[in-house]
CSV table of C-alpha atoms in Angstrom, one decimal:
chain,number,residue,atom,x,y,z
A,1,UNK,CA,-8.0,-12.7,-6.0
A,2,UNK,CA,-10.9,-14.9,-5.0
A,3,UNK,CA,-13.8,-14.1,-2.7
A,4,UNK,CA,-12.3,-16.1,0.1
A,5,UNK,CA,-9.1,-14.1,-0.1
A,6,UNK,CA,-11.0,-10.8,-0.1
A,7,UNK,CA,-12.9,-12.0,3.0
A,8,UNK,CA,-9.7,-12.8,4.8
A,9,UNK,CA,-8.1,-9.5,3.9
A,10,UNK,CA,-11.1,-7.3,4.9
A,11,UNK,CA,-11.3,-9.3,8.2
A,12,UNK,CA,-7.6,-8.4,8.9
A,13,UNK,CA,-8.3,-4.7,8.1
A,14,UNK,CA,-11.2,-4.6,10.5
A,15,UNK,CA,-9.0,-6.3,13.1
A,16,UNK,CA,-6.2,-3.7,12.6
A,17,UNK,CA,-8.6,-0.8,12.8
A,18,UNK,CA,-10.2,-2.2,15.9
A,19,UNK,CA,-6.9,-1.8,17.7
A,20,UNK,CA,-7.3,1.9,17.9
A,21,UNK,CA,-11.0,2.7,17.1
A,22,UNK,CA,-14.0,1.3,18.9
A,23,UNK,CA,-17.7,1.4,18.1
A,24,UNK,CA,-17.5,2.4,14.5
A,25,UNK,CA,-18.0,-0.9,12.8
A,26,UNK,CA,-20.7,0.4,10.4
A,27,UNK,CA,-18.4,3.2,9.2
A,28,UNK,CA,-15.6,0.8,8.7
A,29,UNK,CA,-17.9,-1.5,6.7
A,30,UNK,CA,-18.9,1.4,4.4
A,31,UNK,CA,-15.3,2.6,4.0
A,32,UNK,CA,-14.3,-0.9,2.8
A,33,UNK,CA,-17.2,-0.9,0.3
A,34,UNK,CA,-16.2,2.6,-1.0
A,35,UNK,CA,-12.6,1.4,-1.4
A,36,UNK,CA,-13.7,-1.6,-3.5
A,37,UNK,CA,-16.2,0.5,-5.5
A,38,UNK,CA,-13.6,3.3,-6.2
A,39,UNK,CA,-15.7,5.9,-4.4
A,40,UNK,CA,-15.1,8.8,-2.1
A,41,UNK,CA,-16.6,9.2,1.4
A,42,UNK,CA,-17.8,12.0,3.6
A,43,UNK,CA,-17.6,11.3,7.3
A,44,UNK,CA,-20.0,13.4,9.3
A,45,UNK,CA,-20.2,13.6,13.0
A,46,UNK,CA,-19.7,15.8,16.0
A,47,UNK,CA,-16.2,16.6,17.3
A,48,UNK,CA,-14.5,13.8,19.2
A,49,UNK,CA,-16.1,10.8,17.5
A,50,UNK,CA,-12.8,9.6,15.9
A,51,UNK,CA,-13.5,10.7,12.3
A,52,UNK,CA,-9.9,11.8,11.8
A,53,UNK,CA,-8.5,8.9,13.7
A,54,UNK,CA,-10.6,6.4,11.8
A,55,UNK,CA,-9.4,8.0,8.5
A,56,UNK,CA,-5.7,7.8,9.6
A,57,UNK,CA,-6.0,4.2,10.8
A,58,UNK,CA,-7.9,3.1,7.7
A,59,UNK,CA,-5.1,4.6,5.5
A,60,UNK,CA,-2.4,2.9,7.6
A,61,UNK,CA,-3.9,-0.5,6.8
A,62,UNK,CA,-3.4,0.2,3.1
A,63,UNK,CA,0.2,0.4,1.7
A,64,UNK,CA,-0.7,3.5,-0.2
A,65,UNK,CA,0.6,7.1,-0.1
A,66,UNK,CA,-1.4,9.2,2.4
A,67,UNK,CA,-1.7,12.9,2.9
A,68,UNK,CA,-3.8,15.1,5.1
A,69,UNK,CA,-5.1,18.6,4.4
A,70,UNK,CA,-6.5,20.6,7.3
A,71,UNK,CA,-9.1,22.8,5.6
A,72,UNK,CA,-9.2,26.4,6.9
A,73,UNK,CA,-10.8,29.6,5.7
A,74,UNK,CA,-7.5,30.9,4.3
A,75,UNK,CA,-6.7,27.8,2.3
A,76,UNK,CA,-6.2,28.5,-1.4
A,77,UNK,CA,-6.6,26.1,-4.4
A,78,UNK,CA,-2.9,26.2,-5.0
A,79,UNK,CA,-2.3,24.9,-1.5
A,80,UNK,CA,-4.3,21.8,-2.5
A,81,UNK,CA,-3.2,21.3,-6.1
A,82,UNK,CA,0.2,22.8,-6.2
A,83,UNK,CA,1.8,25.7,-8.0
A,84,UNK,CA,4.2,26.3,-10.9
A,85,UNK,CA,7.3,28.0,-9.6
A,86,UNK,CA,10.2,29.6,-11.6
A,87,UNK,CA,13.7,28.1,-11.2
A,88,UNK,CA,16.1,30.9,-11.8
A,89,UNK,CA,19.0,28.5,-12.3
A,90,UNK,CA,17.4,26.6,-15.2
A,91,UNK,CA,15.2,29.5,-16.4
A,92,UNK,CA,12.2,27.1,-16.4
A,93,UNK,CA,9.0,26.6,-14.5
A,94,UNK,CA,8.5,23.5,-12.4
A,95,UNK,CA,5.5,22.1,-10.6
A,96,UNK,CA,5.6,22.0,-6.8
A,97,UNK,CA,3.0,19.3,-6.3
A,98,UNK,CA,0.3,19.8,-3.6
A,99,UNK,CA,-0.9,17.2,-1.2
A,100,UNK,CA,-3.6,16.1,-3.7
A,101,UNK,CA,-0.9,14.0,-5.4
A,102,UNK,CA,-1.4,11.0,-3.2
A,103,UNK,CA,-3.5,7.9,-3.1
A,104,UNK,CA,-5.5,8.4,0.1
A,105,UNK,CA,-6.3,12.1,0.8
A,106,UNK,CA,-7.8,13.1,4.2
A,107,UNK,CA,-9.7,16.3,3.7
A,108,UNK,CA,-10.2,17.3,7.3
A,109,UNK,CA,-13.1,19.6,8.1
A,110,UNK,CA,-13.7,20.2,4.4
A,111,UNK,CA,-16.5,22.6,5.1
A,112,UNK,CA,-14.1,25.1,6.8
A,113,UNK,CA,-12.8,26.3,3.5
A,114,UNK,CA,-14.5,28.6,0.9
A,115,UNK,CA,-16.2,27.0,-2.2
A,116,UNK,CA,-13.4,28.1,-4.5
A,117,UNK,CA,-11.0,25.9,-2.6
A,118,UNK,CA,-13.5,23.1,-2.2
A,119,UNK,CA,-14.0,23.1,-6.0
A,120,UNK,CA,-10.3,22.3,-6.4
A,121,UNK,CA,-11.2,18.7,-5.6
A,122,UNK,CA,-14.0,18.4,-8.2
A,123,UNK,CA,-11.9,17.3,-11.2
A,124,UNK,CA,-9.7,15.1,-9.0
A,125,UNK,CA,-12.7,13.3,-7.5
A,126,UNK,CA,-14.4,12.7,-10.8
A,127,UNK,CA,-11.5,12.2,-13.3
A,128,UNK,CA,-8.6,11.3,-11.0
A,129,UNK,CA,-6.6,14.1,-12.6
A,130,UNK,CA,-6.0,17.8,-12.0
A,131,UNK,CA,-5.4,20.7,-14.3
A,132,UNK,CA,-2.8,23.4,-13.3
A,133,UNK,CA,-2.2,26.4,-15.5
A,134,UNK,CA,-3.8,24.6,-18.4
A,135,UNK,CA,-1.7,21.4,-18.1
A,136,UNK,CA,-3.3,18.1,-17.0
A,137,UNK,CA,-1.6,15.8,-14.5
A,138,UNK,CA,-2.8,12.3,-13.7
A,139,UNK,CA,-3.4,11.2,-10.1
A,140,UNK,CA,-2.9,7.7,-8.6
A,141,UNK,CA,-5.4,5.1,-10.0
A,142,UNK,CA,-6.2,4.4,-6.3
A,143,UNK,CA,-7.0,8.0,-5.5
A,144,UNK,CA,-9.6,8.3,-2.8
A,145,UNK,CA,-10.9,11.2,-0.8
A,146,UNK,CA,-11.9,10.7,2.8
A,147,UNK,CA,-13.5,14.0,3.9
A,148,UNK,CA,-14.7,14.9,7.4
A,149,UNK,CA,-17.1,17.6,8.6
A,150,UNK,CA,-19.0,18.6,11.7
A,151,UNK,CA,-22.8,18.9,11.0
A,152,UNK,CA,-23.6,20.9,14.1
A,153,UNK,CA,-21.2,23.8,14.5
A,154,UNK,CA,-22.0,25.9,11.4
A,155,UNK,CA,-20.3,29.2,12.4
A,156,UNK,CA,-17.5,29.9,10.0
A,157,UNK,CA,-18.3,27.1,7.7
A,158,UNK,CA,-19.1,26.9,4.0
A,159,UNK,CA,-21.7,24.2,3.1
A,160,UNK,CA,-20.5,21.9,0.3
A,161,UNK,CA,-22.2,22.7,-3.0
A,162,UNK,CA,-24.5,20.0,-4.5
A,163,UNK,CA,-22.1,19.3,-7.3
A,164,UNK,CA,-19.4,18.4,-4.9
A,165,UNK,CA,-21.6,16.4,-2.6
A,166,UNK,CA,-22.6,14.3,-5.7
A,167,UNK,CA,-19.0,13.2,-6.1
A,168,UNK,CA,-19.1,11.4,-2.8
A,169,UNK,CA,-20.2,7.8,-2.9
A,170,UNK,CA,-21.3,7.8,0.7
A,171,UNK,CA,-22.1,10.2,3.5
A,172,UNK,CA,-21.3,8.2,6.6
A,173,UNK,CA,-22.7,9.3,9.9
A,174,UNK,CA,-20.1,8.8,12.7
A,175,UNK,CA,-22.1,8.7,15.9
A,176,UNK,CA,-21.3,8.0,19.5
A,177,UNK,CA,-20.1,4.5,20.4
A,178,UNK,CA,-21.9,2.2,22.7
A,179,UNK,CA,-21.1,2.2,26.5
A,180,UNK,CA,-19.1,-1.0,26.1
A,181,UNK,CA,-17.1,0.5,23.3
A,182,UNK,CA,-16.4,3.6,25.3
A,183,UNK,CA,-15.3,1.5,28.2
A,184,UNK,CA,-12.9,-0.4,26.0
A,185,UNK,CA,-11.7,3.0,24.5
A,186,UNK,CA,-11.0,4.5,27.9
A,187,UNK,CA,-9.1,1.3,29.0
A,188,UNK,CA,-6.7,1.8,26.1
A,189,UNK,CA,-6.7,5.6,25.5
A,190,UNK,CA,-7.4,6.8,29.0
A,191,UNK,CA,-3.7,7.0,30.0
A,192,UNK,CA,-2.7,8.9,26.8
A,193,UNK,CA,-2.7,12.5,25.8
A,194,UNK,CA,-5.1,13.9,23.2
A,195,UNK,CA,-2.5,13.1,20.5
A,196,UNK,CA,-2.8,9.5,19.4
A,197,UNK,CA,0.3,7.9,17.9
A,198,UNK,CA,-0.6,5.1,15.5
A,199,UNK,CA,2.8,3.5,16.0
A,200,UNK,CA,1.8,2.7,19.6
A,201,UNK,CA,-0.9,0.4,18.4
A,202,UNK,CA,1.2,-1.6,16.0
A,203,UNK,CA,-1.2,-1.1,13.1
A,204,UNK,CA,0.2,-2.8,10.0
A,205,UNK,CA,-0.6,-2.5,6.3
A,206,UNK,CA,-2.8,-5.4,5.2
A,207,UNK,CA,-3.8,-4.6,1.6
A,208,UNK,CA,-1.2,-3.6,-1.0
A,209,UNK,CA,-1.8,-1.6,-4.2
A,210,UNK,CA,-1.8,-4.7,-6.5
A,211,UNK,CA,-4.3,-6.5,-4.2
A,212,UNK,CA,-6.6,-3.4,-4.1
A,213,UNK,CA,-6.7,-3.4,-7.9
A,214,UNK,CA,-7.3,-7.2,-8.0
A,215,UNK,CA,-10.1,-6.8,-5.5
A,216,UNK,CA,-11.7,-4.1,-7.6
A,217,UNK,CA,-11.5,-6.3,-10.6
A,218,UNK,CA,-13.2,-9.0,-8.7
A,219,UNK,CA,-16.0,-6.7,-7.7
A,220,UNK,CA,-16.6,-5.7,-11.3
A,221,UNK,CA,-17.3,-9.4,-12.1
A,222,UNK,CA,-20.1,-9.7,-9.4
A,223,UNK,CA,-23.3,-10.4,-11.3
A,224,UNK,CA,-26.1,-7.7,-11.3
A,225,UNK,CA,-29.2,-9.2,-12.6
A,226,UNK,CA,-31.6,-7.3,-14.8
A,227,UNK,CA,-34.2,-7.4,-12.1
A,228,UNK,CA,-31.9,-5.9,-9.5
A,229,UNK,CA,-30.6,-3.3,-12.0
A,230,UNK,CA,-34.2,-2.3,-12.6
A,231,UNK,CA,-34.7,-2.0,-8.9
A,232,UNK,CA,-31.7,0.4,-8.6
A,233,UNK,CA,-33.0,2.6,-11.4
A,234,UNK,CA,-36.6,2.5,-10.1
A,235,UNK,CA,-35.4,3.7,-6.6
A,236,UNK,CA,-33.4,6.6,-8.1
A,237,UNK,CA,-36.3,7.6,-10.3
A,238,UNK,CA,-38.8,7.4,-7.5
A,239,UNK,CA,-36.7,9.9,-5.5
A,240,UNK,CA,-37.2,12.4,-8.3
A,241,UNK,CA,-41.0,12.0,-8.1
A,242,UNK,CA,-41.5,12.1,-4.4
A,243,UNK,CA,-43.5,15.2,-3.4
A,244,UNK,CA,-41.3,15.9,-0.4
A,245,UNK,CA,-38.2,16.3,-2.5
A,246,UNK,CA,-37.6,19.2,-4.8
A,247,UNK,CA,-34.5,17.5,-6.2
A,248,UNK,CA,-34.1,13.8,-6.4
A,249,UNK,CA,-30.9,11.7,-6.9
A,250,UNK,CA,-28.8,12.2,-10.0
A,251,UNK,CA,-28.2,9.6,-12.8
A,252,UNK,CA,-24.7,9.2,-11.4
A,253,UNK,CA,-26.4,7.7,-8.4
A,254,UNK,CA,-27.6,4.7,-10.4
A,255,UNK,CA,-24.1,3.7,-11.3
A,256,UNK,CA,-22.7,4.4,-7.9
A,257,UNK,CA,-25.4,2.5,-6.1
A,258,UNK,CA,-25.0,-0.5,-8.4
A,259,UNK,CA,-21.2,-0.5,-8.0
A,260,UNK,CA,-21.4,-0.2,-4.2
A,261,UNK,CA,-24.0,-3.1,-4.1
A,262,UNK,CA,-21.5,-5.3,-6.1
A,263,UNK,CA,-18.8,-4.4,-3.5
A,264,UNK,CA,-21.1,-5.3,-0.6
A,265,UNK,CA,-22.0,-8.6,-2.2
A,266,UNK,CA,-18.3,-9.4,-2.6
A,267,UNK,CA,-17.7,-8.6,1.0
A,268,UNK,CA,-20.5,-11.0,1.9
A,269,UNK,CA,-18.8,-13.7,-0.2
A,270,UNK,CA,-21.4,-13.8,-3.0
A,271,UNK,CA,-20.9,-13.7,-6.7
A,272,UNK,CA,-24.3,-12.0,-7.3
A,273,UNK,CA,-26.1,-8.9,-5.9
A,274,UNK,CA,-29.3,-9.2,-3.8
A,275,UNK,CA,-31.9,-6.6,-3.3
A,276,UNK,CA,-30.7,-6.6,0.4
A,277,UNK,CA,-27.4,-5.2,-0.8
A,278,UNK,CA,-29.1,-2.3,-2.5
A,279,UNK,CA,-31.5,-1.6,0.4
A,280,UNK,CA,-28.6,-1.4,2.9
A,281,UNK,CA,-26.7,1.2,0.8
A,282,UNK,CA,-29.6,3.4,-0.4
A,283,UNK,CA,-29.4,5.7,2.7
A,284,UNK,CA,-25.7,6.4,2.7
A,285,UNK,CA,-25.7,6.8,-1.1
A,286,UNK,CA,-28.7,9.1,-1.5
A,287,UNK,CA,-29.0,11.1,1.8
A,288,UNK,CA,-26.6,13.8,0.6
A,289,UNK,CA,-27.9,13.9,-3.0
A,290,UNK,CA,-31.5,14.9,-2.4
A,291,UNK,CA,-33.0,18.2,-1.4
A,292,UNK,CA,-36.2,18.6,0.7
A,293,UNK,CA,-39.0,20.7,-0.5
A,294,UNK,CA,-40.0,23.8,1.4
A,295,UNK,CA,-43.2,22.1,2.8
A,296,UNK,CA,-41.2,19.1,3.9
A,297,UNK,CA,-38.8,21.3,5.8
A,298,UNK,CA,-41.7,23.1,7.5
A,299,UNK,CA,-43.1,19.7,8.5
A,300,UNK,CA,-39.8,18.8,10.0
A,301,UNK,CA,-39.0,15.9,7.7
A,302,UNK,CA,-35.5,14.7,7.1
A,303,UNK,CA,-33.8,13.5,4.0
A,304,UNK,CA,-33.3,10.1,5.6
A,305,UNK,CA,-37.0,9.7,6.5
A,306,UNK,CA,-38.1,10.6,3.0
A,307,UNK,CA,-35.6,8.2,1.4
A,308,UNK,CA,-37.0,5.5,3.7
A,309,UNK,CA,-40.4,6.3,2.3
A,310,UNK,CA,-39.0,6.0,-1.2
A,311,UNK,CA,-37.5,2.6,-0.3
A,312,UNK,CA,-40.8,1.4,1.0
A,313,UNK,CA,-42.7,2.6,-2.1
A,314,UNK,CA,-40.7,0.6,-4.6
A,315,UNK,CA,-41.3,-3.2,-4.6
A,316,UNK,CA,-38.1,-5.3,-4.4
A,317,UNK,CA,-37.6,-8.1,-6.9
A,318,UNK,CA,-38.1,-11.6,-5.7
């Protein structure tokens, strides 16, 4: 695959998603970057902003297996991973695979389930494999988690632990669309029930498994100069030294930010990474990886505002 081919395919994906979802172009852009960078994403927004619909439509544009898990307080790890059952006819145990054995996994309202069940995703997100009763099973090489959560309604929720948040490449805010986008949405969805059927929109698969792997191979060849690599590392290290943060970004963040910057450069049709690529992705990459100090919380600062300060404090290479 060449850069021109990648540009054409991603344009088709955006066009297909635009048939059913309006006003979320930034979220779609970051989803595409995460796909190319082999990362997982956390969509965060209030109810009714099309987080689940966006995830479903995005998965439909890819010819990959797709499963959805509705996370609830009574969901158990076995409901996610699967369980070994005994077959009385063969006198042997067999694995009844859970929904995690797929390529694109929609973890809907992931913060509605207890930490024990949330942790069932940790190994899968990091290693693309799961361990059940001491035996390891490989997942699809294209395995990707698209999780959703509501940041406002916290009653009956379980905040994701930092170790789990660190596995997500991006936390993507899904906000309200513009007035024009809402008008277009009402024109299409206004005569339908609350249940949206994707078949009604004629959404087709654009990118196939072989093309996805070819696109990822292309992204790996994008040049990251020593100066830009140093810029990535300096940004991460500066987050650990900022007085308003009691916990800065992890070393894993360096690799993820560099990989995502390569993907953004590829989507822009370039064979090299610019500081602009890094700057655009710092916020979605780091906002869920840092913790505010007590004094910063008292002052009413946000992680986003502090990260912006970090970004302004580190000079970009010329």
